[in-house]
Amino acid sequence: MMKSCLIVDDSKVIRMVAKKILQELNFRTEEAQDGQIASEICRKFMPNAVLLDWNMPIMNGLEFLQKLRALLGGDKPVVVFCTTENDIEAYPAGHRGRGSRLPCVP
C-alpha cells in the first residue's frame, strides 16, 4: 500500500518541490495552502505523514497540529514541521517527541 503525505504550506513553490520529491519516493500526496484547508482534508482522508509549514495565514502550523491531534486517527500521522523559524523554544514542549519533527529550512 502506498504511503501518503499531506503537504501544508502557503508557498506554492515549496508545495510543488515537496510534491515532486515525495512522489519520486512513491508517496501519494495531497496539498493544502493553510491549516484550515488541511484540517478539512484530514477529516476526509488521514495521511501517514504531514509536511507542515509553521507560519501560514488563516490557521498556522501549530493550530493545525492541535486540530489534527484531536481528530479520530489524528494521533497517527508523523508530522514534520518545515520552517524558517530557528527558535526551538517557540515550539511547544508538549508537542516535542510526539511523532513531530522540526527541521529548519533556509
Coordinates of C-alpha atoms in Angstrom, one line a residue:
M1 CA 0.0 0.0 0.0
M2 CA 1.3 3.4 -1.0
K3 CA 2.2 5.8 1.9
S4 CA 0.5 9.2 1.8
C5 CA 1.7 12.7 2.8
L6 CA -0.2 15.9 3.2
I7 CA 1.9 18.9 2.2
V8 CA 0.7 22.1 4.1
D9 CA 2.5 25.3 3.1
D10 CA 1.3 28.7 1.9
S11 CA 4.1 28.7 -0.7
K12 CA 3.1 27.2 -4.0
V13 CA 6.8 26.7 -4.9
I14 CA 7.5 24.8 -1.7
R15 CA 4.4 22.6 -2.2
M16 CA 5.5 21.9 -5.8
V17 CA 9.1 20.9 -4.8
A18 CA 7.9 18.8 -1.9
K19 CA 5.3 17.0 -4.1
K20 CA 7.9 16.2 -6.7
I21 CA 10.4 14.8 -4.1
L22 CA 7.7 12.8 -2.3
Q23 CA 6.2 11.3 -5.4
E24 CA 9.7 10.2 -6.5
L25 CA 9.8 8.4 -3.1
N26 CA 6.5 6.7 -4.0
F27 CA 4.3 8.8 -1.7
R28 CA 0.7 9.7 -2.7
T29 CA 0.4 13.4 -2.0
E30 CA -2.3 15.9 -1.1
E31 CA -1.8 19.7 -0.8
A32 CA -3.2 22.5 1.3
Q33 CA -2.2 26.2 1.4
D34 CA -3.1 26.7 5.0
G35 CA -4.1 24.8 8.2
Q36 CA -7.8 25.3 7.7
I37 CA -7.8 23.6 4.3
A38 CA -5.5 20.9 5.7
S39 CA -7.9 20.3 8.6
E40 CA -10.8 19.8 6.1
I41 CA -8.7 17.3 4.1
C42 CA -7.8 15.3 7.2
R43 CA -11.5 15.0 8.2
K44 CA -12.0 13.0 4.9
F45 CA -8.6 11.4 4.5
M46 CA -6.0 10.8 7.2
P47 CA -2.4 10.8 5.7
N48 CA 0.5 8.7 7.0
A49 CA 2.6 11.9 7.2
V50 CA 2.2 15.7 7.2
L51 CA 4.9 18.1 5.9
L52 CA 3.8 21.2 7.7
D53 CA 4.8 24.9 7.5
W54 CA 5.0 26.8 10.8
N55 CA 3.9 30.3 9.6
M56 CA 0.8 30.4 7.4
P57 CA -2.2 32.7 7.1
I58 CA -5.7 31.7 8.3
M59 CA -4.5 28.8 10.5
N60 CA -0.8 28.3 11.3
G61 CA 1.0 25.0 11.7
L62 CA 0.7 24.8 15.5
E63 CA -3.1 25.5 15.3
F64 CA -3.5 22.8 12.6
L65 CA -1.4 20.3 14.6
Q66 CA -3.7 20.8 17.7
K67 CA -6.8 20.2 15.5
L68 CA -5.2 17.2 13.8
R69 CA -4.3 15.5 17.1
A70 CA -8.0 16.0 18.2
L71 CA -9.4 14.2 15.2
L72 CA -10.2 10.5 15.2
G73 CA -6.9 8.9 14.0
G74 CA -5.1 12.2 14.2
D75 CA -2.5 10.8 16.5
K76 CA -1.2 8.5 13.8
P77 CA 0.4 10.8 11.2
V78 CA 4.1 11.7 11.6
V79 CA 4.3 15.5 11.4
V80 CA 7.4 17.2 10.1
F81 CA 7.5 21.0 10.6
C82 CA 9.4 22.8 7.9
T83 CA 10.1 26.4 8.8
T84 CA 12.5 29.3 8.7
E85 CA 11.8 29.7 12.4
N86 CA 15.0 28.7 14.2
D87 CA 13.9 29.2 17.8
I88 CA 13.3 25.7 19.1
E89 CA 11.8 27.3 22.3
A90 CA 9.0 28.6 20.2
Y91 CA 7.9 25.0 19.5
P92 CA 5.7 24.0 22.4
A93 CA 7.3 21.4 24.7
G94 CA 4.0 19.4 24.8
H95 CA 4.4 18.6 21.1
R96 CA 8.1 17.7 21.1
G97 CA 8.6 13.9 20.7
R98 CA 5.0 13.2 19.8
G99 CA 5.7 12.0 16.3
S100 CA 6.6 15.5 15.3
R101 CA 9.9 16.8 13.9
L102 CA 11.1 20.4 13.5
P103 CA 13.7 20.9 10.7
C104 CA 14.6 24.4 9.8
V105 CA 14.9 25.4 6.2
P106 CA 16.7 28.4 4.7

